[in-house]
Short mmCIF file of C-alpha atoms in Angstrom, two decimals:
data_model
loop_
_atom_site.label_atom_id
_atom_site.label_comp_id
_atom_site.label_asym_id
_atom_site.label_seq_id
_atom_site.Cartn_x
_atom_site.Cartn_y
_atom_site.Cartn_z
CA MET A 1 0.01 0.00 0.05
CA GLY A 2 1.65 3.10 -1.11
CA LYS A 3 1.73 6.52 0.51
CA ILE A 4 -0.15 9.44 -0.74
CA ILE A 5 1.36 12.85 -0.51
CA ALA A 6 -0.38 15.96 -1.70
CA VAL A 7 1.74 19.04 -2.66
CA ALA A 8 -0.34 21.98 -1.72
CA ASN A 9 -0.40 25.85 -1.25
CA GLN A 10 -3.07 27.94 -2.46
CA LYS A 11 -0.35 30.83 -3.24
CA GLY A 12 0.56 30.62 -6.89
CA GLY A 13 4.15 30.59 -8.04
CA VAL A 14 5.72 28.75 -5.15
CA GLY A 15 7.27 25.94 -7.14
CA LYS A 16 4.28 23.41 -6.40
CA THR A 17 4.04 21.84 -9.80
CA THR A 18 7.73 21.82 -10.29
CA SER A 19 8.12 20.10 -6.94
CA SER A 20 5.38 17.44 -7.85
CA ILE A 21 6.90 16.56 -11.07
CA ASN A 22 10.41 16.41 -9.92
CA LEU A 23 9.83 14.64 -6.55
CA ALA A 24 7.80 12.01 -8.43
CA ALA A 25 10.36 11.64 -11.08
CA SER A 26 13.32 11.45 -8.48
CA LEU A 27 11.24 8.71 -6.47
CA ALA A 28 10.88 6.70 -9.74
CA ALA A 29 14.53 7.22 -10.57
CA LEU A 30 15.26 5.67 -7.17
CA GLU A 31 13.11 2.70 -8.49
CA TYR A 32 9.91 3.34 -6.29
CA ARG A 33 6.86 2.88 -8.03
CA THR A 34 5.37 6.28 -8.31
CA LEU A 35 2.09 7.69 -9.56
CA LEU A 36 1.89 11.40 -10.31
CA VAL A 37 -1.70 12.66 -9.98
CA ASP A 38 -2.50 16.00 -11.76
CA ALA A 39 -5.28 17.75 -9.74
CA ASP A 40 -4.83 21.00 -11.23
CA PRO A 41 -7.11 22.09 -14.18
CA GLN A 42 -4.13 24.00 -15.79
CA ALA A 43 -2.56 20.53 -16.39
CA ASN A 44 0.95 21.40 -16.13
CA ALA A 45 2.06 18.37 -14.40
CA THR A 46 0.56 16.41 -17.35
CA SER A 47 2.44 18.46 -19.95
CA GLY A 48 5.49 18.45 -17.72
CA VAL A 49 6.00 14.77 -18.36
CA GLY A 50 5.39 14.71 -21.79
CA PHE A 51 1.73 14.70 -22.54
CA ASP A 52 -0.38 17.21 -24.32
CA PRO A 53 -3.48 17.97 -22.16
CA LYS A 54 -5.43 18.54 -25.43
CA ASP A 55 -5.05 14.85 -26.30
CA ILE A 56 -6.08 13.51 -23.09
CA GLN A 57 -9.49 11.76 -23.36
CA HIS A 58 -10.05 10.82 -19.72
CA SER A 59 -8.67 12.31 -16.64
CA ILE A 60 -9.00 12.34 -12.97
CA TYR A 61 -12.10 14.65 -13.50
CA GLU A 62 -14.06 11.72 -15.08
CA CYS A 63 -12.89 9.45 -12.03
CA MET A 64 -14.28 12.08 -9.50
CA VAL A 65 -17.40 13.14 -11.31
CA ASP A 66 -18.55 10.00 -13.50
CA GLY A 67 -16.90 7.21 -11.31
CA ILE A 68 -14.53 5.78 -14.05
CA ASN A 69 -12.12 3.29 -12.91
CA ALA A 70 -8.71 5.00 -12.06
CA GLN A 71 -6.84 2.08 -13.72
CA ASP A 72 -8.51 2.95 -17.14
CA ILE A 73 -6.97 6.42 -17.06
CA ILE A 74 -3.37 5.89 -15.81
CA LEU A 75 -0.78 6.52 -18.23
CA PRO A 76 2.85 5.09 -18.40
CA THR A 77 5.12 8.05 -19.07
CA ASN A 78 7.68 6.15 -21.00
CA ILE A 79 10.30 8.67 -19.66
CA LEU A 80 10.95 6.60 -16.59
CA PRO A 81 9.92 3.03 -16.24
CA HIS A 82 8.56 3.30 -12.64
CA LEU A 83 6.58 6.73 -13.21
CA ASP A 84 2.81 6.61 -14.21
CA LEU A 85 0.53 9.63 -14.50
CA MET A 86 -3.02 10.25 -13.71
CA PRO A 87 -3.71 13.10 -15.99
CA SER A 88 -5.72 16.23 -15.87
CA HIS A 89 -7.47 18.46 -18.31
CA ILE A 90 -9.43 21.93 -18.31
CA ASP A 91 -12.67 20.16 -17.64
CA LEU A 92 -11.48 19.85 -14.02
CA VAL A 93 -12.42 23.52 -13.52
CA GLY A 94 -16.01 22.36 -13.71
CA ALA A 95 -15.80 19.43 -11.28
CA GLU A 96 -16.09 21.73 -8.25
CA VAL A 97 -19.54 22.95 -9.44
CA GLU A 98 -20.81 19.49 -10.51
CA MET A 99 -19.54 18.06 -7.29
CA ILE A 100 -21.26 20.59 -4.99
CA ASN A 101 -24.56 18.52 -4.50
CA LEU A 102 -23.06 15.04 -4.47
CA PRO A 103 -22.97 13.04 -1.41
CA ASN A 104 -19.49 12.66 0.29
CA ARG A 105 -18.19 15.33 -2.21
CA GLU A 106 -14.88 15.79 -0.20
CA GLU A 107 -14.12 12.02 -0.64
CA LYS A 108 -14.26 11.55 -4.32
CA MET A 109 -10.63 11.52 -4.95
CA LYS A 110 -10.05 9.32 -2.02
CA THR A 111 -12.51 6.72 -3.63
CA ALA A 112 -11.14 7.15 -6.90
CA LEU A 113 -7.58 6.29 -5.62
CA ALA A 114 -8.54 3.52 -3.37
CA PRO A 115 -8.35 0.56 -5.83
CA ILE A 116 -4.87 1.47 -7.07
CA VAL A 117 -3.06 2.67 -3.78
CA GLU A 118 -1.34 -0.86 -3.48
CA GLN A 119 0.00 -0.81 -7.05
CA TYR A 120 2.46 2.08 -5.98
CA ASP A 121 5.00 3.05 -3.30
CA PHE A 122 4.21 6.76 -3.58
CA ILE A 123 1.47 8.63 -5.03
CA ILE A 124 2.27 12.37 -5.52
CA ILE A 125 -0.90 14.81 -6.05
CA ASP A 126 -0.25 18.12 -7.68
CA CYS A 127 -2.94 20.48 -6.17
CA SER A 128 -4.33 23.41 -7.69
CA PRO A 129 -3.21 26.84 -6.30
CA SER A 130 -6.59 27.27 -4.40
CA LEU A 131 -8.23 26.00 -1.23
CA GLY A 132 -11.31 24.71 -3.17
CA LEU A 133 -13.04 21.28 -3.42
CA ILE A 134 -10.52 19.84 -5.45
CA THR A 135 -7.72 20.51 -3.02
CA VAL A 136 -9.98 19.55 -0.08
CA ASN A 137 -10.35 16.24 -2.00
CA ALA A 138 -6.73 15.93 -2.34
CA LEU A 139 -5.95 16.44 1.30
CA THR A 140 -8.77 14.14 2.42
CA ALA A 141 -7.30 11.50 0.02
CA ALA A 142 -3.67 12.11 1.41
CA ASN A 143 -1.80 10.54 4.15
CA SER A 144 0.52 13.62 4.31
CA VAL A 145 1.02 17.12 2.66
CA ILE A 146 4.09 18.96 1.40
CA ILE A 147 3.93 22.68 1.51
CA PRO A 148 6.32 24.44 -0.80
CA VAL A 149 7.16 27.99 0.35
CA GLN A 150 9.43 30.33 -1.88
CA CYS A 151 12.22 32.01 -0.44
CA GLU A 152 10.72 35.55 -1.01
CA TYR A 153 9.30 38.55 0.58
CA PHE A 154 5.84 37.28 1.01
CA ALA A 155 6.96 33.69 1.87
CA LEU A 156 4.59 33.33 4.86
CA GLU A 157 1.56 35.09 3.39
CA GLY A 158 -1.35 32.64 3.31
CA LEU A 159 0.41 29.92 5.01
CA GLY A 160 -1.59 30.24 8.22
CA LYS A 161 -4.92 30.00 6.12
CA LEU A 162 -3.57 26.71 4.49
CA LEU A 163 -2.44 25.36 7.86
CA ASN A 164 -5.85 26.15 9.31
CA THR A 165 -7.49 24.34 6.36
CA ILE A 166 -5.31 21.36 7.10
CA LYS A 167 -6.47 21.53 10.68
CA ILE A 168 -10.10 21.41 9.70
CA ILE A 169 -9.62 18.50 7.47
CA GLN A 170 -7.81 16.66 10.22
CA SER A 171 -10.82 17.33 12.48
CA ARG A 172 -13.56 16.65 10.19
CA LEU A 173 -12.44 14.48 7.22
CA ASN A 174 -9.04 12.78 7.39
CA PRO A 175 -7.57 12.59 11.20
CA GLN A 176 -4.70 10.67 9.68
CA LEU A 177 -3.34 13.53 7.57
CA GLU A 178 0.10 14.70 8.56
CA ILE A 179 2.34 17.59 7.58
CA GLU A 180 5.14 15.66 5.51
CA GLY A 181 7.15 18.97 5.60
CA ILE A 182 7.70 22.60 4.61
CA LEU A 183 9.61 22.71 1.32
CA LEU A 184 11.76 26.03 0.84
CA THR A 185 11.83 26.64 -3.01
CA MET A 186 13.35 29.38 -5.36
CA TYR A 187 16.50 29.82 -2.86
CA ASP A 188 19.04 32.25 -4.21
CA VAL A 189 22.20 31.99 -2.18
CA ARG A 190 23.32 35.48 -3.27
CA LEU A 191 20.36 37.17 -1.82
CA ARG A 192 20.25 38.32 1.90
CA LEU A 193 16.45 37.97 1.65
CA SER A 194 16.60 34.24 0.74
CA ASN A 195 18.59 33.59 3.78
CA GLN A 196 16.33 35.68 6.09
CA VAL A 197 13.29 33.75 4.73
CA VAL A 198 15.18 30.37 5.56
CA GLU A 199 15.99 31.53 9.02
CA GLU A 200 12.29 32.75 9.75
CA VAL A 201 10.58 29.70 8.42
CA LYS A 202 13.02 27.38 10.40
CA LEU A 203 12.44 29.48 13.41
CA HIS A 204 8.57 29.29 13.14
CA PHE A 205 8.25 25.64 12.09
CA GLN A 206 11.60 23.98 13.11
CA GLN A 207 11.28 20.15 12.64
CA LEU A 208 8.67 20.55 9.97
CA VAL A 209 11.06 22.21 7.52
CA PHE A 210 12.83 19.67 5.06
CA ASP A 211 16.80 19.90 5.26
CA THR A 212 16.71 20.06 1.23
CA ILE A 213 16.17 23.35 -0.06
CA ILE A 214 15.47 23.81 -3.72
CA PRO A 215 17.41 26.40 -5.39
CA ARG A 216 16.60 28.87 -8.40
CA ASN A 217 18.02 26.84 -11.29
CA VAL A 218 18.06 27.60 -14.95
CA LYS A 219 17.79 23.69 -15.99
CA LEU A 220 15.00 23.46 -13.48
CA SER A 221 13.10 26.24 -15.25
CA GLU A 222 13.88 24.83 -18.74
CA SER A 223 12.89 21.22 -18.26
CA PRO A 224 8.97 21.64 -18.62
CA SER A 225 9.32 23.15 -21.99
CA PHE A 226 10.81 19.81 -23.21
CA GLY A 227 8.22 17.82 -21.31
CA ILE A 228 10.62 16.10 -19.07
CA PRO A 229 11.54 16.35 -15.41
CA VAL A 230 14.93 18.03 -14.66
CA ILE A 231 16.62 14.63 -13.81
CA LEU A 232 16.27 13.75 -17.63
CA HIS A 233 17.16 17.33 -18.71
CA ASP A 234 20.29 17.64 -16.90
CA ALA A 235 21.12 15.10 -13.99
CA GLU A 236 23.98 17.01 -12.80
CA SER A 237 22.28 20.27 -12.24
CA LYS A 238 21.62 21.67 -8.85
CA GLY A 239 17.83 21.40 -9.43
CA SER A 240 18.05 17.71 -10.10
CA ILE A 241 20.30 16.80 -7.25
CA SER A 242 18.17 18.88 -4.90
CA TYR A 243 15.18 16.92 -5.91
CA LEU A 244 16.96 13.67 -5.48
CA ASN A 245 18.08 14.65 -2.06
CA LEU A 246 14.22 15.53 -1.19
CA ALA A 247 13.19 12.09 -2.36
CA ARG A 248 15.94 10.47 -0.43
CA GLU A 249 14.82 12.46 2.59
CA ILE A 250 11.23 11.37 2.30
CA VAL A 251 12.16 7.81 1.61
CA GLU A 252 14.27 7.63 4.57
CA LYS A 253 11.52 9.10 6.85
CA ASN A 254 8.94 6.60 5.39
CA VAL A 255 10.80 3.44 4.48
CA VAL A 256 11.57 0.84 7.13
CA PRO A 257 14.27 -1.56 6.03
CA GLY A 258 13.12 -5.07 5.86
CA GLY A 259 9.77 -3.92 7.46
CA GLU A 260 6.12 -4.51 6.89
CA GLY A 261 3.49 -2.40 5.56
CA ALA A 262 3.09 0.53 3.05
CA TYR A 263 6.55 1.46 2.75
CA ALA A 264 8.87 -1.56 3.27
CA GLU A 265 11.87 -1.73 1.18
CA ASP A 266 11.00 -5.16 -0.11
CA ASP A 267 7.79 -3.68 -1.78
CA ALA A 268 9.84 -0.85 -3.26
CA ALA A 269 11.89 -2.77 -5.79
#
């Protein structure tokens, strides 16, 4: 049984989709069976692993609204042998309206993912930049959440609102939901501001902050235009190395060597 990790922040431009794509690719490169779930109507995670959203016939939208079997929409990426995609397309915008009167509307994604959880070691959900019903669905389905925070002036803006939403979901919908970690992104070692933000976030959140910090990196910015993760664009780049380190940090936290259960190493080969 795989671990479901949502990557969420209602603030746009924090590196959420970049982190979802490259964390999923890095886990796959480490030979963990990984599913990337694109739960953002912009479908950037879908295009970021080589698919044209215009060509997508069935997406997570049909799973949540029409009850289509998730197994029928999963696409092997063909760029990494252990990486699959559950795609998105623009129709997901309408899902929130269509689901508004459905029973258990917050649990549609959890229900959709339930039959396939055991096929993967990790399921990474790229959430939309909002705290709407789709993001609530992702947090209800997830075991944990990664919160990307950019090393810029308004870094902590809106973070309190997200943490409050997580608390509400923990109390009402998903008591098992944990914060996997706060991920500092877009770090520029030359800027005093970046270093101040790192210090401030670590001061506020301490053990919740990942050791790995994602730098600003040209190769990381370029790779989506080629439809590949940075590890395939330039494996030696700082961006690639950083996401591999993040993947290892998450594996180290979750995998029990020779153990039993969801994240045993024996299951991950």
